[in-house]
Amino acid sequence: MRRLLVAILALVSVVSGALIGQRVAPAASVSEVLIGSVLPLTGNFASLGQQYLWAAQTAEDIVNNDYADLQVPLGPGKGFPGLGGAPIKFIVRDDQSRGEQARTIVEQLISVNKVHWINGEGTSGSTSIIQPVVESAGIPLSCHPCASPTLTEKGMKWFWRTGPHDKVMVASVFSFLKEWREHGGPRDLKTVALFTCDNLFCQDNRKVAADLAPKAGFQVVLDLTTKTGATTLASEVQRLQAANPDVLFLVQYTAETTVFQNDAKRAGFTPKVIATSNGAYSDETWLQAQKKTNGGSGWLGRDPTAIDLTHQRTSWKKVNEIYKKYSRGQNMGELAMREITGLLWMADVINRARSVEPAALARAARETNMGPEQLIIDYKGIKFDDNQQNTLATGVVTQIGWDGEKHTLWPWDLASKAGFKPIFPNPGWPERDSTPKPAS
């Protein structure tokens, strides 16, 4: 009888334990959620890093303050409800646009600052350098504007990206160029030159473009790689001029793009089409500077969002007003939109996890199923594949008009809504100089 009683008590204990395990775990006791953010605030990529900083300040503001009528993740209410109202804090460090410096900073953020999440550097090359460090530490890492496809093709357990990669976005450019012929565009565009920098992002773009161009009916007449940080591109412009491509596919960062523009103007080089991918084209500071010279007018490129249509969203307008508090009045460009979207997704993950433990964060990240109504950018939502790449982030093609703003060209349904007539051919330098400049 005694043995039977002991067995019954043991069974009751096991069942009770199982029931307790099924209960929702209480929110972890956390005084603040620490996000390590390594950014290129000085050096070659400083213009981009500054926009990432403003985006982080905007996200921190949204999470920590109550915006009751802002329908984005963590807009209403203060702090993380799932963590008892704990605030978010970004610990920002400048890597001076140097990958090895980024690695050292990330090691310090993890070991000294004890951050709960690392927000990636913003450039694909430096993020690829810090990936192994964070993977070894076993905490989440994300980089939302980083577009190199290889970042999510390595099988990293702790890396996530909400933004689209360049296999998607560069394909948008060549789809547009191919289909343009049947939608009232020029029918005599037959050759293309690839003009890219030498880092990971540019070279991944180059490989994708080299593969897609022949499939879209273009002959590659020149494939030219330049040094990141080049201060003159005069000889490269001469080679481009000699190749005489119908389309110049240019992938350069802001500083090098400005160098190219100056050298191309001196040489009088103007291809029929300049198509570009990220780099300067994603830099809102570069875009606004072009208004002074009409330097960007007619350039077309891939974007992750139909920015002229997205501006009509109520949530975009409200977030933009917050962003302008930190950006000295500059509107969000698509780069900041990608970053803020990713940071608010990250906050949503932390809140759903009700914990800052890495395993809980990873589980909540993998379970993401976010609809487009929660976003300030026109992704179809956020949902991850096995490589932790958002499968619902897409690409569009835009063109800079004479007003200095981007207008949607492709896909055709969005282009119809935008109602913009494409500029063709690419304006020559005398036309840029003589055309009235838009008000900045």
Short mmCIF file of C-alpha atoms in Angstrom, two decimals:
data_model
loop_
_atom_site.label_atom_id
_atom_site.label_comp_id
_atom_site.label_asym_id
_atom_site.label_seq_id
_atom_site.Cartn_x
_atom_site.Cartn_y
_atom_site.Cartn_z
CA MET A 1 0.00 0.00 0.00
CA ARG A 2 2.81 2.38 0.88
CA ARG A 3 4.50 1.70 -2.47
CA LEU A 4 1.23 2.45 -4.26
CA LEU A 5 0.88 5.77 -2.39
CA VAL A 6 4.44 6.77 -3.28
CA ALA A 7 3.80 5.96 -6.95
CA ILE A 8 0.60 8.04 -6.98
CA LEU A 9 2.35 11.01 -5.39
CA ALA A 10 5.16 10.75 -7.93
CA LEU A 11 2.68 10.68 -10.79
CA VAL A 12 0.87 13.73 -9.41
CA SER A 13 4.21 15.55 -9.18
CA VAL A 14 5.07 14.78 -12.81
CA VAL A 15 1.65 15.89 -14.09
CA SER A 16 1.77 19.09 -12.02
CA GLY A 17 5.21 19.86 -13.36
CA ALA A 18 4.03 19.34 -16.92
CA LEU A 19 1.08 21.67 -16.42
CA ILE A 20 3.31 24.34 -14.91
CA GLY A 21 5.64 24.02 -17.92
CA GLN A 22 2.74 24.75 -20.25
CA ARG A 23 1.89 28.05 -18.58
CA VAL A 24 3.02 31.29 -20.21
CA ALA A 25 6.34 32.19 -18.68
CA PRO A 26 6.34 35.46 -16.76
CA ALA A 27 8.13 38.41 -18.34
CA ALA A 28 11.82 38.46 -17.55
CA SER A 29 13.06 41.07 -15.10
CA VAL A 30 14.95 43.51 -17.33
CA SER A 31 15.70 47.12 -16.45
CA GLU A 32 16.53 48.08 -20.07
CA VAL A 33 17.09 46.33 -23.37
CA LEU A 34 20.56 47.01 -24.76
CA ILE A 35 21.15 47.10 -28.52
CA GLY A 36 24.74 47.31 -29.72
CA SER A 37 24.93 49.47 -32.85
CA VAL A 38 28.22 49.78 -34.71
CA LEU A 39 28.01 52.44 -37.42
CA PRO A 40 30.30 54.14 -39.99
CA LEU A 41 29.87 57.64 -38.58
CA THR A 42 33.18 58.85 -40.01
CA GLY A 43 35.22 57.75 -43.01
CA ASN A 44 34.09 56.79 -46.50
CA PHE A 45 30.56 55.68 -45.53
CA ALA A 46 29.81 58.45 -43.02
CA SER A 47 26.85 59.82 -44.97
CA LEU A 48 25.14 56.44 -44.75
CA GLY A 49 26.10 55.95 -41.10
CA GLN A 50 24.55 59.27 -40.14
CA GLN A 51 21.20 58.18 -41.57
CA TYR A 52 21.43 54.88 -39.69
CA LEU A 53 22.04 56.85 -36.49
CA TRP A 54 18.98 59.02 -37.08
CA ALA A 55 16.99 55.86 -37.76
CA ALA A 56 18.14 54.33 -34.45
CA GLN A 57 17.24 57.52 -32.57
CA THR A 58 13.81 57.45 -34.23
CA ALA A 59 13.21 53.80 -33.30
CA GLU A 60 14.35 54.43 -29.72
CA ASP A 61 11.96 57.38 -29.49
CA ILE A 62 9.02 55.35 -30.84
CA VAL A 63 9.59 52.41 -28.47
CA ASN A 64 10.22 54.46 -25.33
CA ASN A 65 7.42 57.00 -25.78
CA ASP A 66 3.70 56.64 -26.23
CA TYR A 67 2.46 57.31 -29.77
CA ALA A 68 -1.07 56.06 -29.30
CA ASP A 69 -2.17 56.67 -32.88
CA LEU A 70 0.99 55.33 -34.57
CA GLN A 71 0.20 51.90 -35.96
CA VAL A 72 3.70 50.45 -36.12
CA PRO A 73 5.24 47.88 -33.76
CA LEU A 74 5.69 49.33 -30.26
CA GLY A 75 4.18 52.68 -31.29
CA PRO A 76 1.41 52.81 -28.66
CA GLY A 77 2.59 52.62 -25.04
CA LYS A 78 5.96 53.17 -23.41
CA GLY A 79 8.73 50.59 -23.50
CA PHE A 80 8.24 46.84 -23.93
CA PRO A 81 4.89 45.65 -22.53
CA GLY A 82 6.22 42.09 -22.60
CA LEU A 83 9.09 43.14 -20.33
CA GLY A 84 7.16 45.19 -17.82
CA GLY A 85 7.66 48.48 -19.66
CA ALA A 86 11.47 48.25 -19.86
CA PRO A 87 12.93 50.85 -22.28
CA ILE A 88 15.25 50.23 -25.21
CA LYS A 89 18.74 51.73 -25.31
CA PHE A 90 21.03 51.85 -28.33
CA ILE A 91 24.74 51.81 -27.52
CA VAL A 92 26.27 53.40 -30.63
CA ARG A 93 29.93 53.14 -31.60
CA ASP A 94 31.76 54.55 -34.65
CA ASP A 95 33.91 52.09 -36.62
CA GLN A 96 35.29 54.85 -38.89
CA SER A 97 34.12 52.85 -41.95
CA ARG A 98 36.72 50.17 -41.20
CA GLY A 99 35.76 46.51 -41.03
CA GLU A 100 38.46 45.47 -38.57
CA GLN A 101 37.50 48.33 -36.26
CA ALA A 102 33.89 47.11 -36.45
CA ARG A 103 35.01 43.65 -35.32
CA THR A 104 36.85 45.04 -32.27
CA ILE A 105 33.88 47.22 -31.29
CA VAL A 106 31.43 44.32 -31.55
CA GLU A 107 33.64 42.19 -29.31
CA GLN A 108 33.55 44.98 -26.72
CA LEU A 109 29.80 45.49 -27.02
CA ILE A 110 29.26 41.79 -26.33
CA SER A 111 31.84 41.21 -23.59
CA VAL A 112 31.85 44.59 -21.80
CA ASN A 113 28.47 46.19 -22.48
CA LYS A 114 26.59 42.86 -22.38
CA VAL A 115 24.23 43.90 -25.18
CA HIS A 116 21.26 41.70 -25.99
CA TRP A 117 21.30 42.25 -29.78
CA ILE A 118 23.78 43.59 -32.35
CA ASN A 119 22.45 45.85 -35.08
CA GLY A 120 24.66 45.34 -38.11
CA GLU A 121 27.08 47.91 -39.47
CA GLY A 122 24.96 49.00 -42.42
CA THR A 123 27.47 48.03 -45.13
CA SER A 124 27.62 44.45 -46.32
CA GLY A 125 31.41 44.20 -46.24
CA SER A 126 31.81 45.21 -42.59
CA THR A 127 28.77 43.19 -41.56
CA SER A 128 30.33 40.08 -43.12
CA ILE A 129 33.38 40.68 -40.91
CA ILE A 130 31.37 40.90 -37.68
CA GLN A 131 29.11 37.95 -38.52
CA PRO A 132 31.52 35.25 -37.22
CA VAL A 133 32.08 37.19 -33.97
CA VAL A 134 28.38 37.42 -33.20
CA GLU A 135 27.74 33.86 -34.39
CA SER A 136 30.37 32.61 -31.94
CA ALA A 137 28.83 34.64 -29.11
CA GLY A 138 25.38 33.21 -29.85
CA ILE A 139 23.28 36.38 -29.81
CA PRO A 140 21.08 37.88 -32.55
CA LEU A 141 22.58 40.04 -35.30
CA SER A 142 20.63 41.87 -38.00
CA CYS A 143 21.44 44.24 -40.83
CA HIS A 144 18.39 45.52 -42.66
CA PRO A 145 19.86 47.83 -45.36
CA CYS A 146 22.71 45.39 -46.15
CA ALA A 147 21.91 43.98 -49.59
CA SER A 148 24.68 41.47 -50.37
CA PRO A 149 22.95 38.12 -51.01
CA THR A 150 25.86 36.19 -49.48
CA LEU A 151 25.07 37.48 -45.99
CA THR A 152 22.05 35.17 -45.72
CA GLU A 153 23.46 32.38 -47.88
CA LYS A 154 26.10 31.26 -45.35
CA GLY A 155 23.66 29.40 -43.11
CA MET A 156 24.29 31.67 -40.12
CA LYS A 157 22.14 30.70 -37.12
CA TRP A 158 22.07 34.17 -35.55
CA PHE A 159 21.72 36.55 -38.52
CA TRP A 160 18.45 38.07 -39.81
CA ARG A 161 17.65 40.53 -42.60
CA THR A 162 14.25 42.15 -43.16
CA GLY A 163 15.29 44.10 -46.27
CA PRO A 164 15.58 42.66 -49.79
CA HIS A 165 18.91 41.48 -51.18
CA ASP A 166 20.36 42.32 -54.55
CA LYS A 167 19.42 39.13 -56.35
CA VAL A 168 15.91 40.52 -56.01
CA MET A 169 16.61 44.21 -56.55
CA VAL A 170 19.15 44.05 -59.39
CA ALA A 171 16.75 41.68 -61.14
CA SER A 172 14.20 44.49 -60.94
CA VAL A 173 16.45 46.79 -62.99
CA PHE A 174 17.00 44.28 -65.78
CA SER A 175 13.36 43.22 -65.79
CA PHE A 176 12.43 46.86 -66.30
CA LEU A 177 14.98 47.41 -69.07
CA LYS A 178 13.83 44.28 -70.89
CA GLU A 179 10.10 45.01 -70.54
CA TRP A 180 10.46 48.74 -71.21
CA ARG A 181 10.71 48.00 -74.93
CA GLU A 182 7.13 46.73 -74.90
CA HIS A 183 5.85 49.61 -72.76
CA GLY A 184 6.72 52.55 -74.97
CA GLY A 185 10.43 52.67 -74.14
CA PRO A 186 13.47 52.68 -76.46
CA ARG A 187 14.01 49.58 -78.58
CA ASP A 188 17.67 50.20 -79.44
CA LEU A 189 19.31 49.58 -76.03
CA LYS A 190 21.64 46.67 -76.72
CA THR A 191 24.90 47.10 -74.77
CA VAL A 192 25.79 47.60 -71.12
CA ALA A 193 28.95 48.42 -69.15
CA LEU A 194 29.35 47.32 -65.53
CA PHE A 195 31.12 49.90 -63.35
CA THR A 196 31.47 48.71 -59.75
CA CYS A 197 33.65 49.19 -56.68
CA ASP A 198 35.74 46.40 -55.21
CA ASN A 199 34.04 45.58 -51.91
CA LEU A 200 31.59 42.76 -51.12
CA PHE A 201 28.40 44.69 -51.84
CA CYS A 202 29.57 46.06 -55.19
CA GLN A 203 31.02 42.76 -56.35
CA ASP A 204 27.88 40.81 -55.46
CA ASN A 205 25.94 43.37 -57.53
CA ARG A 206 28.41 42.92 -60.36
CA LYS A 207 28.03 39.12 -60.38
CA VAL A 208 24.24 39.35 -60.42
CA ALA A 209 24.26 41.96 -63.20
CA ALA A 210 26.78 39.99 -65.29
CA ASP A 211 24.46 37.00 -65.12
CA LEU A 212 21.21 38.88 -65.78
CA ALA A 213 22.31 41.30 -68.52
CA PRO A 214 22.65 38.70 -71.35
CA LYS A 215 19.34 37.10 -70.31
CA ALA A 216 17.70 40.52 -70.72
CA GLY A 217 19.19 40.88 -74.22
CA PHE A 218 22.24 43.03 -73.42
CA GLN A 219 25.84 42.54 -74.47
CA VAL A 220 28.36 43.40 -71.74
CA VAL A 221 30.95 45.55 -73.53
CA LEU A 222 33.01 46.46 -70.43
CA ASP A 223 33.26 45.06 -66.89
CA LEU A 224 35.22 47.58 -64.84
CA THR A 225 36.04 47.37 -61.11
CA THR A 226 37.46 50.35 -59.19
CA LYS A 227 38.98 50.86 -55.75
CA THR A 228 36.71 51.89 -52.90
CA GLY A 229 37.84 55.35 -51.85
CA ALA A 230 39.12 56.37 -55.30
CA THR A 231 39.76 60.11 -55.59
CA THR A 232 39.94 60.17 -59.40
CA LEU A 233 38.17 58.07 -62.00
CA ALA A 234 39.31 59.97 -65.10
CA SER A 235 41.01 56.98 -66.76
CA GLU A 236 38.01 54.77 -66.01
CA VAL A 237 35.70 57.35 -67.58
CA GLN A 238 37.90 57.31 -70.71
CA ARG A 239 37.54 53.52 -70.92
CA LEU A 240 33.77 53.78 -70.49
CA GLN A 241 33.61 56.47 -73.15
CA ALA A 242 35.57 54.27 -75.56
CA ALA A 243 33.26 51.29 -74.89
CA ASN A 244 30.26 53.55 -75.59
CA PRO A 245 27.60 51.45 -73.80
CA ASP A 246 23.90 52.20 -74.24
CA VAL A 247 23.41 51.48 -70.52
CA LEU A 248 25.88 52.18 -67.72
CA PHE A 249 25.17 49.95 -64.71
CA LEU A 250 26.93 51.84 -61.94
CA VAL A 251 27.38 50.56 -58.36
CA GLN A 252 29.45 53.01 -56.34
CA TYR A 253 29.16 54.58 -52.92
CA THR A 254 28.44 58.27 -52.45
CA ALA A 255 32.00 59.64 -52.47
CA GLU A 256 33.04 57.67 -55.55
CA THR A 257 29.79 58.53 -57.35
CA THR A 258 30.54 62.22 -56.87
CA VAL A 259 34.07 61.69 -58.22
CA PHE A 260 32.62 59.87 -61.23
CA GLN A 261 30.12 62.66 -61.92
CA ASN A 262 32.84 65.31 -61.89
CA ASP A 263 35.16 63.31 -64.17
CA ALA A 264 32.31 62.34 -66.52
CA LYS A 265 31.29 65.99 -66.85
CA ARG A 266 34.84 67.05 -67.68
CA ALA A 267 34.98 64.32 -70.34
CA GLY A 268 31.48 65.03 -71.65
CA PHE A 269 30.49 61.38 -71.11
CA THR A 270 26.74 60.73 -71.14
CA PRO A 271 25.37 57.24 -71.86
CA LYS A 272 21.75 56.87 -72.92
CA VAL A 273 20.83 55.27 -69.58
CA ILE A 274 22.50 55.35 -66.18
CA ALA A 275 21.11 52.57 -64.01
CA THR A 276 22.37 52.13 -60.49
CA SER A 277 21.97 50.03 -57.39
CA ASN A 278 22.03 51.27 -53.79
CA GLY A 279 25.24 53.14 -52.87
CA ALA A 280 24.72 56.83 -53.61
CA TYR A 281 21.26 56.19 -55.08
CA SER A 282 20.04 55.08 -51.63
CA ASP A 283 21.69 58.02 -49.87
CA GLU A 284 19.09 60.73 -49.19
CA THR A 285 21.86 63.25 -48.50
CA TRP A 286 23.32 62.63 -51.99
CA LEU A 287 19.86 62.80 -53.52
CA GLN A 288 19.12 66.18 -51.99
CA ALA A 289 22.55 67.53 -53.00
CA GLN A 290 21.77 66.68 -56.65
CA LYS A 291 19.01 69.28 -56.65
CA LYS A 292 21.66 72.00 -56.73
CA THR A 293 23.10 70.75 -60.03
CA ASN A 294 20.44 68.49 -61.61
CA GLY A 295 23.24 65.93 -61.36
CA GLY A 296 20.96 62.97 -60.61
CA SER A 297 18.12 63.83 -62.98
CA GLY A 298 17.38 60.91 -65.28
CA TRP A 299 19.29 58.35 -63.22
CA LEU A 300 17.25 55.25 -62.56
CA GLY A 301 17.85 52.47 -60.10
CA ARG A 302 16.51 49.75 -57.91
CA ASP A 303 14.73 50.62 -54.68
CA PRO A 304 13.07 48.49 -52.00
CA THR A 305 9.98 50.68 -52.03
CA ALA A 306 7.91 52.93 -54.29
CA ILE A 307 8.91 55.91 -52.21
CA ASP A 308 6.68 58.42 -54.00
CA LEU A 309 3.64 56.26 -53.21
CA THR A 310 4.77 55.33 -49.70
CA HIS A 311 4.85 59.02 -48.76
CA GLN A 312 1.06 58.92 -48.87
CA ARG A 313 0.87 56.48 -45.95
CA THR A 314 -0.29 57.94 -42.65
CA SER A 315 2.25 55.87 -40.70
CA TRP A 316 5.09 57.07 -42.97
CA LYS A 317 4.13 60.69 -42.38
CA LYS A 318 4.02 60.27 -38.60
CA VAL A 319 7.32 58.38 -38.41
CA ASN A 320 8.90 60.91 -40.75
CA GLU A 321 7.99 63.74 -38.37
CA ILE A 322 9.79 61.90 -35.56
CA TYR A 323 12.79 61.20 -37.83
CA LYS A 324 13.07 64.89 -38.77
CA LYS A 325 13.65 65.77 -35.10
CA TYR A 326 16.99 63.96 -35.33
CA SER A 327 17.91 64.47 -38.99
CA ARG A 328 17.88 68.27 -38.84
CA GLY A 329 14.75 68.37 -40.98
CA GLN A 330 15.76 65.85 -43.65
CA ASN A 331 13.01 63.45 -44.74
CA MET A 332 13.46 59.70 -44.52
CA GLY A 333 14.95 58.23 -47.67
CA GLU A 334 14.54 54.58 -48.52
CA LEU A 335 17.74 53.71 -46.61
CA ALA A 336 16.31 55.09 -43.36
CA MET A 337 12.98 53.44 -44.13
CA ARG A 338 14.66 50.04 -44.44
CA GLU A 339 16.56 50.60 -41.21
CA ILE A 340 13.60 51.84 -39.16
CA THR A 341 11.42 49.01 -40.45
CA GLY A 342 14.06 46.50 -39.35
CA LEU A 343 14.59 48.10 -35.95
CA LEU A 344 10.87 48.14 -35.18
CA TRP A 345 10.67 44.49 -36.25
CA MET A 346 13.53 43.78 -33.82
CA ALA A 347 11.60 45.54 -31.04
CA ASP A 348 8.53 43.48 -31.89
CA VAL A 349 10.59 40.28 -31.65
CA ILE A 350 11.94 41.23 -28.22
CA ASN A 351 8.47 42.10 -26.99
CA ARG A 352 6.96 38.83 -28.23
CA ALA A 353 9.83 36.86 -26.71
CA ARG A 354 9.12 38.45 -23.30
CA SER A 355 12.80 37.83 -22.68
CA VAL A 356 16.28 38.92 -23.70
CA GLU A 357 17.62 35.36 -23.61
CA PRO A 358 19.12 34.53 -27.03
CA ALA A 359 17.16 31.29 -27.52
CA ALA A 360 13.86 33.03 -26.81
CA LEU A 361 14.75 35.90 -29.15
CA ALA A 362 15.73 33.51 -31.95
CA ARG A 363 12.50 31.56 -31.57
CA ALA A 364 10.39 34.73 -31.69
CA ALA A 365 12.33 36.00 -34.73
CA ARG A 366 11.75 32.76 -36.63
CA GLU A 367 8.03 32.90 -35.79
CA THR A 368 7.62 36.37 -37.33
CA ASN A 369 4.59 36.72 -39.58
CA MET A 370 4.07 40.48 -39.94
CA GLY A 371 1.59 42.00 -42.37
CA PRO A 372 2.16 45.06 -44.60
CA GLU A 373 -0.27 47.18 -42.56
CA GLN A 374 2.32 47.35 -39.76
CA LEU A 375 5.09 48.72 -42.00
CA ILE A 376 6.14 52.18 -43.21
CA ILE A 377 7.67 50.62 -46.32
CA ASP A 378 5.82 48.70 -49.02
CA TYR A 379 7.17 45.23 -48.39
CA LYS A 380 4.44 42.60 -48.61
CA GLY A 381 5.23 41.82 -44.98
CA ILE A 382 8.00 40.14 -42.98
CA LYS A 383 8.38 36.37 -42.97
CA PHE A 384 11.64 34.44 -43.04
CA ASP A 385 12.95 31.51 -45.03
CA ASP A 386 15.39 28.92 -43.68
CA ASN A 387 18.28 31.36 -44.22
CA GLN A 388 16.46 34.00 -42.13
CA GLN A 389 15.99 36.25 -45.13
CA ASN A 390 12.67 38.06 -45.43
CA THR A 391 10.86 36.51 -48.38
CA LEU A 392 8.28 39.32 -48.58
CA ALA A 393 10.73 42.18 -49.24
CA THR A 394 10.65 43.10 -52.90
CA GLY A 395 12.21 45.55 -55.35
CA VAL A 396 10.97 48.35 -57.58
CA VAL A 397 12.63 50.64 -60.12
CA THR A 398 12.55 54.40 -59.68
CA GLN A 399 13.95 57.38 -61.58
CA ILE A 400 15.07 60.80 -60.38
CA GLY A 401 12.97 63.47 -62.08
CA TRP A 402 13.80 67.10 -62.82
CA ASP A 403 12.23 67.86 -59.44
CA GLY A 404 15.09 65.95 -57.79
CA GLU A 405 12.76 63.32 -56.32
CA LYS A 406 12.36 59.62 -57.09
CA HIS A 407 9.41 58.40 -59.14
CA THR A 408 8.29 54.81 -59.65
CA LEU A 409 8.90 53.25 -63.09
CA TRP A 410 8.36 49.52 -62.41
CA PRO A 411 6.44 47.31 -61.72
CA TRP A 412 3.96 48.64 -64.21
CA ASP A 413 0.92 48.68 -61.90
CA LEU A 414 2.75 50.91 -59.42
CA ALA A 415 4.15 53.03 -62.27
CA SER A 416 0.59 53.62 -63.45
CA LYS A 417 -0.35 54.88 -59.98
CA ALA A 418 2.71 57.14 -59.86
CA GLY A 419 1.90 58.66 -63.27
CA PHE A 420 5.48 59.69 -64.05
CA LYS A 421 6.78 59.99 -67.62
CA PRO A 422 10.30 58.49 -67.82
CA ILE A 423 13.18 60.74 -68.79
CA PHE A 424 15.00 59.38 -71.85
CA PRO A 425 17.68 59.65 -72.97
CA ASN A 426 19.81 60.46 -69.95
CA PRO A 427 20.28 64.28 -70.04
CA GLY A 428 23.62 65.64 -71.21
CA TRP A 429 25.65 67.99 -69.04
CA PRO A 430 24.65 71.20 -70.92
CA GLU A 431 20.98 70.29 -70.44
CA ARG A 432 21.52 69.72 -66.73
CA ASP A 433 23.25 73.09 -66.42
CA SER A 434 20.59 75.01 -68.34
CA THR A 435 17.49 73.44 -66.83
CA PRO A 436 16.08 75.32 -63.78
CA LYS A 437 17.04 73.70 -60.49
CA PRO A 438 14.31 72.57 -58.09
CA ALA A 439 13.95 74.32 -54.76
CA SER A 440 15.90 72.43 -52.14
#
